[in-house]
Tab-separated table of C-alpha atoms in Angstrom:
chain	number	residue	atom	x	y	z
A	1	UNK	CA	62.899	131.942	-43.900
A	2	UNK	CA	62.450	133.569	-40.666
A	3	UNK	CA	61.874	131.766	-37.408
A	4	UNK	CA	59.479	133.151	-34.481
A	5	UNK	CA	61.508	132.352	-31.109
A	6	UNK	CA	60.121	132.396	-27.605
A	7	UNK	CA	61.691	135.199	-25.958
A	8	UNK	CA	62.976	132.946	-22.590
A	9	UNK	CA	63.519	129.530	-23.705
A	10	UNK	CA	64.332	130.091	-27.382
A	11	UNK	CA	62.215	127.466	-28.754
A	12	UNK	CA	60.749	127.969	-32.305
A	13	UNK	CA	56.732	128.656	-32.472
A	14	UNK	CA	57.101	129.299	-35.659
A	15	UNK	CA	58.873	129.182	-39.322
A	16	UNK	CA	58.157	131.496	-41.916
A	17	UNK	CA	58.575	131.063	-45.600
A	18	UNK	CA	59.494	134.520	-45.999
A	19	UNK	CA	62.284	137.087	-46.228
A	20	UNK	CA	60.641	139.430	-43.889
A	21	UNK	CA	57.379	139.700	-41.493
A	22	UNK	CA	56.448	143.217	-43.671
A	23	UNK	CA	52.908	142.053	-45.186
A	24	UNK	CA	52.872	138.151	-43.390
A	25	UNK	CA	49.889	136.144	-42.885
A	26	UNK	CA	50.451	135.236	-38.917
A	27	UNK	CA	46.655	134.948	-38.326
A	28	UNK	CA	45.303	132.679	-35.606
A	29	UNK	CA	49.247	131.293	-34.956
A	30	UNK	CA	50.426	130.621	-31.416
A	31	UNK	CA	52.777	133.262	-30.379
A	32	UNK	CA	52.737	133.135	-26.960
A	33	UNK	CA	55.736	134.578	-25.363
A	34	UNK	CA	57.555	135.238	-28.804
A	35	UNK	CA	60.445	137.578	-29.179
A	36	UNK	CA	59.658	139.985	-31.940
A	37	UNK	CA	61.242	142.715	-30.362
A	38	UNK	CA	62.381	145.483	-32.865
A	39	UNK	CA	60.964	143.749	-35.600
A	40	UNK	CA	59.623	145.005	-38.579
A	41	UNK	CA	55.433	143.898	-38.661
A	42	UNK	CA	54.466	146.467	-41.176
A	43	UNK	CA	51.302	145.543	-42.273
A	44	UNK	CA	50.953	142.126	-40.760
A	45	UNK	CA	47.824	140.453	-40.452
A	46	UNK	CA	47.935	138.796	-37.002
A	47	UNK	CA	44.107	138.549	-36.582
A	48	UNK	CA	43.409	135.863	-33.897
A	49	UNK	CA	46.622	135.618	-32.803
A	50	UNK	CA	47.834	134.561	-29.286
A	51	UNK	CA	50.721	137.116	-28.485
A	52	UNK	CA	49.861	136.887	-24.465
A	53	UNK	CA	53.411	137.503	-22.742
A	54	UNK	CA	54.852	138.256	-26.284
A	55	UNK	CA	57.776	141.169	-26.390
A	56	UNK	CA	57.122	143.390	-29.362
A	57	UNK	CA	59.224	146.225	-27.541
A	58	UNK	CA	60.468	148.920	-30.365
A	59	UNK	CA	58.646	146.602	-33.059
A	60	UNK	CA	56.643	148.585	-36.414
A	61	UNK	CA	53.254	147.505	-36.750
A	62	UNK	CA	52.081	150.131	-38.550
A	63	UNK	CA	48.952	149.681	-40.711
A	64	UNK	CA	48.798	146.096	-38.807
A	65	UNK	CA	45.826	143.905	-38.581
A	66	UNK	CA	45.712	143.095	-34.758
A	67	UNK	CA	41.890	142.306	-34.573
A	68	UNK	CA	40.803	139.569	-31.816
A	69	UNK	CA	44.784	139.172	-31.304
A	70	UNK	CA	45.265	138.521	-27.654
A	71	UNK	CA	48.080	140.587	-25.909
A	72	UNK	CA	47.902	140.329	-22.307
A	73	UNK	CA	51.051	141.222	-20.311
A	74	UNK	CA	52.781	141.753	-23.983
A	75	UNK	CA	55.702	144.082	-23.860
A	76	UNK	CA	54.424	146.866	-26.847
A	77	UNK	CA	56.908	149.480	-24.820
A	78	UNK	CA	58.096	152.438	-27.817
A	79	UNK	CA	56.167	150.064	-30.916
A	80	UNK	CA	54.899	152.295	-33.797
A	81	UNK	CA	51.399	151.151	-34.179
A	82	UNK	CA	50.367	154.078	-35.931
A	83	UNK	CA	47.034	153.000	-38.279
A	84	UNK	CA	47.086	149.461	-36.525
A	85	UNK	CA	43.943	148.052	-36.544
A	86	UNK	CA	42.771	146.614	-33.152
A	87	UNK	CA	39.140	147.167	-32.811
A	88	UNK	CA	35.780	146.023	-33.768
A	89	UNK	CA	32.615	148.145	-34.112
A	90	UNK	CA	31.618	144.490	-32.129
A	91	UNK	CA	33.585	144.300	-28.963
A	92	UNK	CA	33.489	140.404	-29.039
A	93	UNK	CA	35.507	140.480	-31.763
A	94	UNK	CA	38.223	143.660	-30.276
A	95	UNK	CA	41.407	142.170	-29.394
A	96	UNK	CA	42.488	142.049	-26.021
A	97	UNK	CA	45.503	143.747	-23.827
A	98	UNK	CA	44.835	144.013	-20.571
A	99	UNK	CA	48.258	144.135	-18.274
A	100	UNK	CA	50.183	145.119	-21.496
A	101	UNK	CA	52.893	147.370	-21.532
A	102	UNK	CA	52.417	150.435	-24.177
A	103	UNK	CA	54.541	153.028	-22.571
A	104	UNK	CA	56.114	155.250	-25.074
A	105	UNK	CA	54.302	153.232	-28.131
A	106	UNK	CA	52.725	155.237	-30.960
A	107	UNK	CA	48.873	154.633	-31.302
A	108	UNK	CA	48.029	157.610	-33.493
A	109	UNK	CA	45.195	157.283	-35.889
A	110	UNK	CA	44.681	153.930	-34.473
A	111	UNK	CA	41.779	151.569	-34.168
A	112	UNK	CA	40.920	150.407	-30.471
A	113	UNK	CA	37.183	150.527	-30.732
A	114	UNK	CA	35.802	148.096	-27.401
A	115	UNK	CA	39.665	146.709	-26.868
A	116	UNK	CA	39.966	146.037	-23.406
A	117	UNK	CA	43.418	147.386	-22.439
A	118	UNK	CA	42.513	147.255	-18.367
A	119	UNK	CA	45.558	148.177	-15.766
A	120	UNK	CA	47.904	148.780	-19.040
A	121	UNK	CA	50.508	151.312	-19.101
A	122	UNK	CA	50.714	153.655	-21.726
A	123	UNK	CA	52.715	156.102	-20.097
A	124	UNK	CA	53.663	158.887	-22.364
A	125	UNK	CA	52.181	157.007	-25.607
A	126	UNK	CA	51.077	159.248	-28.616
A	127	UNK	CA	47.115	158.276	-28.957
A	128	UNK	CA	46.310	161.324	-31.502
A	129	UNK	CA	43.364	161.033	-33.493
A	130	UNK	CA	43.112	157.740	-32.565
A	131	UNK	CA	39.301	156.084	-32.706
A	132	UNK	CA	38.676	154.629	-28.612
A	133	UNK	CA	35.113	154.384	-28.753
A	134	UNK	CA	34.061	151.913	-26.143
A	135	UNK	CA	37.834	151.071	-25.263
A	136	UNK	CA	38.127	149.895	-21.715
A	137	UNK	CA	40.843	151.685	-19.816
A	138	UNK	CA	39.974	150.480	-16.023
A	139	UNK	CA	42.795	150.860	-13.630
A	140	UNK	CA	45.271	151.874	-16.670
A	141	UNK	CA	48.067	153.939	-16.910
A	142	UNK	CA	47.857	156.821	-19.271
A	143	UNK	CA	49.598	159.563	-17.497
A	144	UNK	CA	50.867	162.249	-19.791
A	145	UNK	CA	49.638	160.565	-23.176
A	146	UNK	CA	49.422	162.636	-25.938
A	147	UNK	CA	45.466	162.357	-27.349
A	148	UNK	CA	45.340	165.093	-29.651
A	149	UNK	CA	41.546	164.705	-31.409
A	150	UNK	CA	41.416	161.368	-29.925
A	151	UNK	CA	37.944	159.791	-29.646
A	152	UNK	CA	37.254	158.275	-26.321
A	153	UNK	CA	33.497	157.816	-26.563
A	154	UNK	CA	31.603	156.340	-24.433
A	155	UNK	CA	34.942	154.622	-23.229
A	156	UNK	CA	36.000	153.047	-19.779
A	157	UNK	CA	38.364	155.353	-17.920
A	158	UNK	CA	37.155	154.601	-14.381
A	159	UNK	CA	40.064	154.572	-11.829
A	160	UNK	CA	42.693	155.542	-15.085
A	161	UNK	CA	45.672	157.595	-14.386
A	162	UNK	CA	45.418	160.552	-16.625
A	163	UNK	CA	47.253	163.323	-15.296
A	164	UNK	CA	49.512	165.958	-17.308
A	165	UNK	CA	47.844	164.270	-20.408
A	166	UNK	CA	47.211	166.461	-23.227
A	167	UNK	CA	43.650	165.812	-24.219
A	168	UNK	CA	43.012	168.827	-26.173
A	169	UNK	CA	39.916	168.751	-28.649
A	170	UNK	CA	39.300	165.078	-27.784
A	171	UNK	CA	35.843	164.014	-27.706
A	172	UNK	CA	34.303	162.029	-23.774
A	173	UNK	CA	31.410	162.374	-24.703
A	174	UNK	CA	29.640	159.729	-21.920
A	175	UNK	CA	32.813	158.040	-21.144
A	176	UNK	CA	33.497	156.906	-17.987
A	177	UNK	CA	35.635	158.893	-15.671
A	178	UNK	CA	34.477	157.833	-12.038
A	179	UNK	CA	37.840	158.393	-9.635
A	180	UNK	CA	39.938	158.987	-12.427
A	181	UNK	CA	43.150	161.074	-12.486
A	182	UNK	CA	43.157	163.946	-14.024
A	183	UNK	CA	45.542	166.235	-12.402
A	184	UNK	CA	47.129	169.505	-14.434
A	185	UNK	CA	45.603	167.418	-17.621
A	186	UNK	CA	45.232	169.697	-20.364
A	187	UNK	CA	41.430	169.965	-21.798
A	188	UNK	CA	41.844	173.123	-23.713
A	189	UNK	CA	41.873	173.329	-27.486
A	190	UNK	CA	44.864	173.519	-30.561
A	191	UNK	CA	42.862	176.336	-31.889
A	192	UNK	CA	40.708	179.288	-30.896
A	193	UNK	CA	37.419	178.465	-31.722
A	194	UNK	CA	37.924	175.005	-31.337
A	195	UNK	CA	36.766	172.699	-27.296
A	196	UNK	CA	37.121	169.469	-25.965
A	197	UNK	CA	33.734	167.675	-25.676
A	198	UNK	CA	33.008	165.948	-22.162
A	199	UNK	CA	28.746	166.059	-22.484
A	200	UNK	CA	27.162	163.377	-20.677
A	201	UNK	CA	30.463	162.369	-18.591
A	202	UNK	CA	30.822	160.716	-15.247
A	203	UNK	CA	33.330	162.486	-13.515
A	204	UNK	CA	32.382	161.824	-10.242
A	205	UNK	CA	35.025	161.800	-7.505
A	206	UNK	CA	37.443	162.701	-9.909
A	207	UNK	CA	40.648	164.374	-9.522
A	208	UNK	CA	40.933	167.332	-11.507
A	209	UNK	CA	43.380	169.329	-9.582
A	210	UNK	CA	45.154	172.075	-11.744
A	211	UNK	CA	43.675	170.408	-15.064
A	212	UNK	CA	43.031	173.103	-17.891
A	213	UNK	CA	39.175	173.540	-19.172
A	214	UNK	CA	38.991	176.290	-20.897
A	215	UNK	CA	36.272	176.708	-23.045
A	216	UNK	CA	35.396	173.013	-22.564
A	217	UNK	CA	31.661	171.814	-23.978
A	218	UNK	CA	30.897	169.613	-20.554
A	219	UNK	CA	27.043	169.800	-20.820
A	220	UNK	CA	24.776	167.648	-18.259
A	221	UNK	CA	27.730	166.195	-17.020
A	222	UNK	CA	28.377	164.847	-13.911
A	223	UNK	CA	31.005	166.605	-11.305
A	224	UNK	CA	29.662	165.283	-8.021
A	225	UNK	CA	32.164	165.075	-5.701
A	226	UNK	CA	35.221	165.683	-7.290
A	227	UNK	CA	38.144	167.563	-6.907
A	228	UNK	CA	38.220	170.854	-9.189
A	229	UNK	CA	40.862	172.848	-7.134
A	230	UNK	CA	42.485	175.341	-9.479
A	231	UNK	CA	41.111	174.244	-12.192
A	232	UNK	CA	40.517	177.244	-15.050
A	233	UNK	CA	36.922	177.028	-16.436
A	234	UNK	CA	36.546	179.779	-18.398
A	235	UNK	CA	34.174	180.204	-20.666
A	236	UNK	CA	33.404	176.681	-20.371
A	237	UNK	CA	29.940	175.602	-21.084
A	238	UNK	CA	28.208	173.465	-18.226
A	239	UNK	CA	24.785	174.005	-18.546
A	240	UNK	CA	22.968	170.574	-16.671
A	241	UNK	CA	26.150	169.706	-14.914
A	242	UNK	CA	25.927	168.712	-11.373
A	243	UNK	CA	28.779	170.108	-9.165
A	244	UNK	CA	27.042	168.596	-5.903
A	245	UNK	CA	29.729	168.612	-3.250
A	246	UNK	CA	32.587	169.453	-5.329
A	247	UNK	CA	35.534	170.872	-4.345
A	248	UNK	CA	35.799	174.800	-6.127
A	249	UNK	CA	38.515	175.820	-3.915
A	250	UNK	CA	40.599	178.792	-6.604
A	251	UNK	CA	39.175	177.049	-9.517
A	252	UNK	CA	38.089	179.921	-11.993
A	253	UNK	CA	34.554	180.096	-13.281
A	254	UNK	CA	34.713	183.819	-15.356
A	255	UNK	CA	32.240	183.377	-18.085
A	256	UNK	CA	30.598	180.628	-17.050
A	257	UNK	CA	26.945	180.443	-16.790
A	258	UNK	CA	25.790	178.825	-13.793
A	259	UNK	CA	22.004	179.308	-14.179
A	260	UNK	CA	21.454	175.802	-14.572
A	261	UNK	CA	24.067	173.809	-12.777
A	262	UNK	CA	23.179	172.401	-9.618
A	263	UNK	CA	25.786	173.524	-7.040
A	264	UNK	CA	24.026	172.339	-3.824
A	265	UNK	CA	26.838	172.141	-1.189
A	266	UNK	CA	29.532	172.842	-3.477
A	267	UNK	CA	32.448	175.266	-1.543
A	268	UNK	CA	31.595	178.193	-4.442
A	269	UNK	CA	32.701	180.695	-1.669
A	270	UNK	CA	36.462	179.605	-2.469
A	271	UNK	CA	35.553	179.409	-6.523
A	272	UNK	CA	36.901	182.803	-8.719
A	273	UNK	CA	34.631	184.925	-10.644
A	274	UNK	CA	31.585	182.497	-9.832
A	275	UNK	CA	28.026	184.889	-10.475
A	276	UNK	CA	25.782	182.402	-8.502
A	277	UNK	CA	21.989	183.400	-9.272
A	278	UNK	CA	20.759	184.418	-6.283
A	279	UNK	CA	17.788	181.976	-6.184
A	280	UNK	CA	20.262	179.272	-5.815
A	281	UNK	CA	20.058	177.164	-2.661
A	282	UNK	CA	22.578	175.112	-0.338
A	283	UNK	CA	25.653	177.083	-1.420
A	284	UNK	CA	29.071	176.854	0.825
C-alpha cells in the first residue's frame, strides 16, 4: 500500500494498492501539491493527472505516460524523464507545465510535442534527441541545456534564455526565436559533415553574441535586427536570409555566399572575410 501525501500539509490524496508506483495506473487522480519527491514512477501512466504545485524533485519517470497531465509550478528539478511521454501530435491534448521547475532534469529522447512549458526553467537539463515539435518555450529558461539532435520544429522560443546551450545538429526549422538568447550557444555539429538546421527561422532581434554557426543550414531565415557580434559563420549556408540591420561587428563570414542575402544597412564593414557582390546596395 503506498499513500500519495501533500507535500505541506501531509494530508493523503491518495492510497495505492500497490507495493510500488513502478507501472501504476494514477490517470486522471488529483495530485495537486503531492510529495513524490525521489520516487520511483517508472513507467507510470499519469495521463490526465493534476500534479499543479506537485514536487517530483529527483523522481524516475522514465518511459512515463504524462499526456494531458497538468504540471504547473511542479518541482521536476534533477527527475529522469528520459522516454517520458508528454506530447500529443494534437496540442489540446499535450500536457501542460508552464512555471515548472526542470532544472537539471533529464528529457532525452522525450516526447513534448505542443506542451506548453512557458517561463519554465530547465537550466542545464539534458533535452537530447528529444521530439519538441510545436513545444512552447515563451519566456523559459533553457540556458546551457544540452539538445544534442533535439527537434525543436516549428517550436515557441520567443523571449527563451538559451545561451551556452549546446544545440548541435538540432533541427529549428521555423521555430520561433524573436528576442531570444542565444549568447556563446553552440550551433555547430558532433560530426564533420553533419549542420544544425535553422531554415525558415525568426531570429529577429536576437542575441547571438559569441554563438558558434559553423556550417549551419539557416536558409531564408530571418536575422533582422539581431545581434551577431563574433559570431563564426563559416561555411554556413544563408542563401534568402535577411540580415537587415544586424549587428556583424567581428562576426566571421569566410565561405559564405552572400549573393542572395539581403544585407541592406547591416554594419558588414566590421564583419570578417565578408565578399559582398558589388551590386549590393545600402551597405554600412
Amino acid at each position: 500500500m503506498v499513500e500519495i501525501k501533500h507535500r505541506e500539509t501531509g494530508a493523503i490524496l491518495e492510497t495505492i494498492a500497490t507495493e510500488s508506483l513502478v507501472g501504476a495506473d494514477l490517470r486522471d487522480m488529483q495530485l495537486s501539491g503531492a510529495d513524490l519527491r525521489g520516487m520511483d514512477l517508472s513507467g507510470a501512466n499519469l495521463t490526465s493527472s493534476d500534479l499543479d504545485g506537485a514536487c517530483l524533485a529527483g523522481a524516475r519517470l522514465v518511459d512515463a505516460i504524462l499526456i494531458g497531465a497538468h504540471l504547473k509550478q511542479a518541482d521536476l528539478s534533477n527527475a529522469d524523464l528520459t522516454r517520458a511521454r508528454l506530447g500529443s501530435e494534437h496540442p489540446a491534448r499535450s500536457a501542460m507545465l508552464n512555471h515548472v521547475n526542470l532544472a537539471g532534469a533529464r528529457l532525452a529522447q522525450a516526447d513534448l510535442r505542443g506542451v506548453e512549458i512557458r517561463y519554465a526553467n530547465l537550466q542545464g537539463a539534458d533535452l537530447s534527441h528529444a521530439d519538441l515539435r510545436s513545444t512552447d518555450f515563451h519566456g523559459s529558461d533553457l540556458r546551457a541545456v544540452k539538445a544534442i539532435h533535439a527537434l525543436f520544429i516549428r517550436a515557441n522560443l520567443r523571449e527563451a534564455d538559451l545561451s551556452d546551450a549546446d544545440l548541435r545538429d538540432c533541427h529549428l526549422n521555423d521555430a520561433n526565436l524573436v528576442r531570444a538568447n542565444l549568447s556563446h550557444a553552440d550551433l555547430t555539429s558532433t560530426t564533420a559533415d553533419g549542420f544544425t538546421v535553422l531554415n525558415l527561422a525568426n531570429l529577429e532581434g536576437a542575441n547571438l553574441n559569441g554563438a558558434r554557426l559553423r556550417g549551419i543550414l539557416a536558409q531564408d531565415t530571418n536575422f533582422r535586427h539581431a545581434n551577431l557580434t563574433n559570431v563564426d559563420l563559416t561555411n554556413a549556408s544563408l542563401g534568402g536570409s535577411i540580415l537587415h540591420r544586424a549587428d556583424l561587428t567581428n562576426a566571421d563570414f569566410a565561405g559564405v555566399e552572400l549573393a542572395s542575402v539581403t544585407l541592406e544597412f547591416a554594419n558588414v564593414s566590421k564583419a570578417r572575410n565578408a565578399q559582398v557582390p558589388s551590386y549590393k546596395q545600402n551597405l554600412r
